[in-house]
Amino acid sequence: MNFEKTTEKDSNYNHLEKMSVHELLLNINNEDQKVANAVLEAIPMIEKFVEELVLKLKKGGRLFYIGAGTSGRLGILDASECPPTFGVSHDVVIGLIAGGDTAIRKAVENAEDDKEQAWKDLNQYQITENDSVVGIAASGTTPYVIGGIEQATKFGCTTACITCNEKSPLSTVATYPIEVIVGPEFVTGSSRMKAGTAQKMVLNMISTSAMIQLGRIKGNKMVDMQLSNDKLVNRGTRMLMEELQIEESEAKQLLEKYKGVRNALNNYKK
């Protein structure tokens, strides 16, 4: 199989240490502008996966992200933001990282090199065929991710991967290989940069579009968000004022009574 890691190719820039701060920032930004167009190219495959994912979620399935290092942390970030944003349970979208929770903050030596561990981690959740698993690895060669996706595919789960290399080993084992080819990094091999940005964008697209399809947004508002701080209570109040054409005091009373924007909208009587 013809496989070349563009994520490891030499940077398009040299002598970085001789650049001024302005030059560094401008050149990093120039590279970052390439990311959105690379994601655009991957939309057809993202679309296919999300359509299948939504069907599985409607059957009671869950969405798992598995990754190592930066990729694993990005998956955990997206998973952790779904309950407060969309009001879903914490066990609907789950992020797993090689090395366990310790690896969220500190690198765990050799954790990503165990090809069997991801499947063991997934099975801690009594995985079923209704579940979907996304493997996140910029290189497309991380053993932890490859092993997990390979086993999940064989088991009957819907699987996808997010990688920034074309025709990687990871892509060959995922049902829906999402390849976002962003090219060489500004700092050679530093895939926390453009590759990480691309992965974050794709994860946003997957979870947000799926939750909208599941009815978790009304109009363009997060009516199922958890009212966990003053900012969100104020946002919910404004939503009710706008939607119901009522005063702030009445909106606050409704929100306090029904503990959520959707409940308040559904129970409002003029």
Tab-separated table of C-alpha atoms in Angstrom, residues 124-247:
chain	number	residue	atom	x	y	z
A	124	GLN	CA	-15.709	-1.558	29.990
A	125	TYR	CA	-18.850	0.127	28.619
A	126	GLN	CA	-20.553	-3.104	27.430
A	127	ILE	CA	-20.292	-2.014	23.814
A	128	THR	CA	-23.019	-3.122	21.382
A	129	GLU	CA	-23.599	-3.132	17.617
A	130	ASN	CA	-25.709	0.021	17.992
A	131	ASP	CA	-22.639	1.964	19.136
A	132	SER	CA	-20.421	4.054	16.860
A	133	VAL	CA	-16.679	4.485	17.358
A	134	VAL	CA	-14.481	7.247	15.928
A	135	GLY	CA	-10.720	6.732	15.987
A	136	ILE	CA	-8.761	9.993	16.063
A	137	ALA	CA	-5.103	9.924	14.983
A	138	ALA	CA	-3.381	12.589	12.906
A	139	SER	CA	-0.743	10.106	11.734
A	140	GLY	CA	-3.187	7.284	11.064
A	141	THR	CA	-0.664	4.861	12.550
A	142	THR	CA	-1.371	4.893	16.307
A	143	PRO	CA	-1.644	1.222	17.413
A	144	TYR	CA	-4.104	1.988	20.237
A	145	VAL	CA	-6.524	3.590	17.766
A	146	ILE	CA	-6.008	1.125	14.911
A	147	GLY	CA	-6.608	-1.858	17.207
A	148	GLY	CA	-9.753	-0.351	18.688
A	149	ILE	CA	-11.278	0.545	15.333
A	150	GLU	CA	-10.322	-2.799	13.815
A	151	GLN	CA	-12.049	-4.736	16.605
A	152	ALA	CA	-15.069	-2.418	16.700
A	153	THR	CA	-15.567	-2.846	12.939
A	154	LYS	CA	-15.358	-6.633	13.217
A	155	PHE	CA	-17.804	-6.554	16.132
A	156	GLY	CA	-20.388	-4.720	14.020
A	157	CYS	CA	-20.123	-1.156	15.314
A	158	THR	CA	-20.265	1.747	12.903
A	159	THR	CA	-16.695	3.037	12.722
A	160	ALA	CA	-15.001	6.152	11.398
A	161	CYS	CA	-11.586	7.709	11.729
A	162	ILE	CA	-10.228	11.240	11.574
A	163	THR	CA	-6.706	11.338	10.194
A	164	CYS	CA	-4.547	13.841	8.345
A	165	ASN	CA	-2.687	11.369	6.151
A	166	GLU	CA	-4.011	9.744	2.994
A	167	LYS	CA	-4.363	5.954	2.773
A	168	SER	CA	-3.087	5.373	6.302
A	169	PRO	CA	-3.327	2.006	8.100
A	170	LEU	CA	-6.139	3.469	10.232
A	171	SER	CA	-8.199	4.356	7.160
A	172	THR	CA	-8.123	0.756	5.971
A	173	VAL	CA	-9.888	-0.562	9.101
A	174	ALA	CA	-12.575	2.148	9.483
A	175	THR	CA	-15.901	1.946	7.653
A	176	TYR	CA	-15.910	5.703	7.121
A	177	PRO	CA	-12.333	7.034	6.764
A	178	ILE	CA	-12.342	10.819	7.159
A	179	GLU	CA	-9.044	12.065	5.760
A	180	VAL	CA	-8.286	15.772	6.161
A	181	ILE	CA	-5.030	16.448	4.342
A	182	VAL	CA	-3.668	19.688	5.782
A	183	GLY	CA	-0.071	19.234	4.603
A	184	PRO	CA	3.184	19.826	6.503
A	185	GLU	CA	3.009	21.602	9.839
A	186	PHE	CA	4.608	25.021	10.474
A	187	VAL	CA	6.855	23.303	13.011
A	188	THR	CA	7.796	20.046	11.297
A	189	GLY	CA	5.792	17.122	12.712
A	190	SER	CA	3.885	19.199	15.293
A	191	SER	CA	0.454	17.745	14.592
A	192	ARG	CA	-1.087	19.622	17.533
A	193	MET	CA	-1.220	22.557	15.106
A	194	LYS	CA	-3.034	22.262	11.735
A	195	ALA	CA	-3.893	18.590	12.218
A	196	GLY	CA	-5.291	19.283	15.686
A	197	THR	CA	-7.320	22.209	14.368
A	198	ALA	CA	-8.721	20.030	11.581
A	199	GLN	CA	-9.666	17.270	14.033
A	200	LYS	CA	-11.419	19.766	16.314
A	201	MET	CA	-13.396	21.146	13.369
A	202	VAL	CA	-14.515	17.688	12.253
A	203	LEU	CA	-15.488	16.673	15.793
A	204	ASN	CA	-17.570	19.856	16.112
A	205	MET	CA	-19.302	19.014	12.837
A	206	ILE	CA	-20.024	15.404	13.804
A	207	SER	CA	-21.471	16.030	17.253
A	208	THR	CA	-23.328	19.236	16.402
A	209	SER	CA	-24.971	17.951	13.218
A	210	ALA	CA	-25.926	14.682	14.931
A	211	MET	CA	-27.502	16.466	17.891
A	212	ILE	CA	-29.437	18.796	15.595
A	213	GLN	CA	-30.732	15.761	13.701
A	214	LEU	CA	-31.824	14.284	17.034
A	215	GLY	CA	-33.919	17.393	17.733
A	216	ARG	CA	-31.646	18.937	20.349
A	217	ILE	CA	-31.801	22.418	18.781
A	218	LYS	CA	-34.905	24.561	18.153
A	219	GLY	CA	-34.492	27.149	15.410
A	220	ASN	CA	-30.862	27.946	16.085
A	221	LYS	CA	-31.002	27.870	19.884
A	222	MET	CA	-29.640	25.439	22.494
A	223	VAL	CA	-32.997	24.881	24.169
A	224	ASP	CA	-31.762	21.731	25.961
A	225	MET	CA	-28.611	23.279	27.431
A	226	GLN	CA	-27.915	22.743	31.118
A	227	LEU	CA	-28.421	25.929	33.142
A	228	SER	CA	-25.214	25.420	35.099
A	229	ASN	CA	-24.087	29.036	35.553
A	230	ASP	CA	-25.326	32.631	35.456
A	231	LYS	CA	-24.252	33.124	31.833
A	232	LEU	CA	-26.399	30.217	30.670
A	233	VAL	CA	-29.352	31.257	32.834
A	234	ASN	CA	-29.180	34.714	31.248
A	235	ARG	CA	-28.958	33.158	27.776
A	236	GLY	CA	-31.987	30.989	28.535
A	237	THR	CA	-33.882	34.032	29.761
A	238	ARG	CA	-33.159	35.890	26.532
A	239	MET	CA	-34.298	32.875	24.503
A	240	LEU	CA	-37.663	32.843	26.270
A	241	MET	CA	-38.086	36.598	25.965
A	242	GLU	CA	-37.442	36.427	22.229
A	243	GLU	CA	-39.464	33.295	21.501
A	244	LEU	CA	-42.488	34.104	23.668
A	245	GLN	CA	-42.357	37.920	23.423
A	246	ILE	CA	-42.460	38.300	27.207
A	247	GLU	CA	-40.700	40.507	29.753
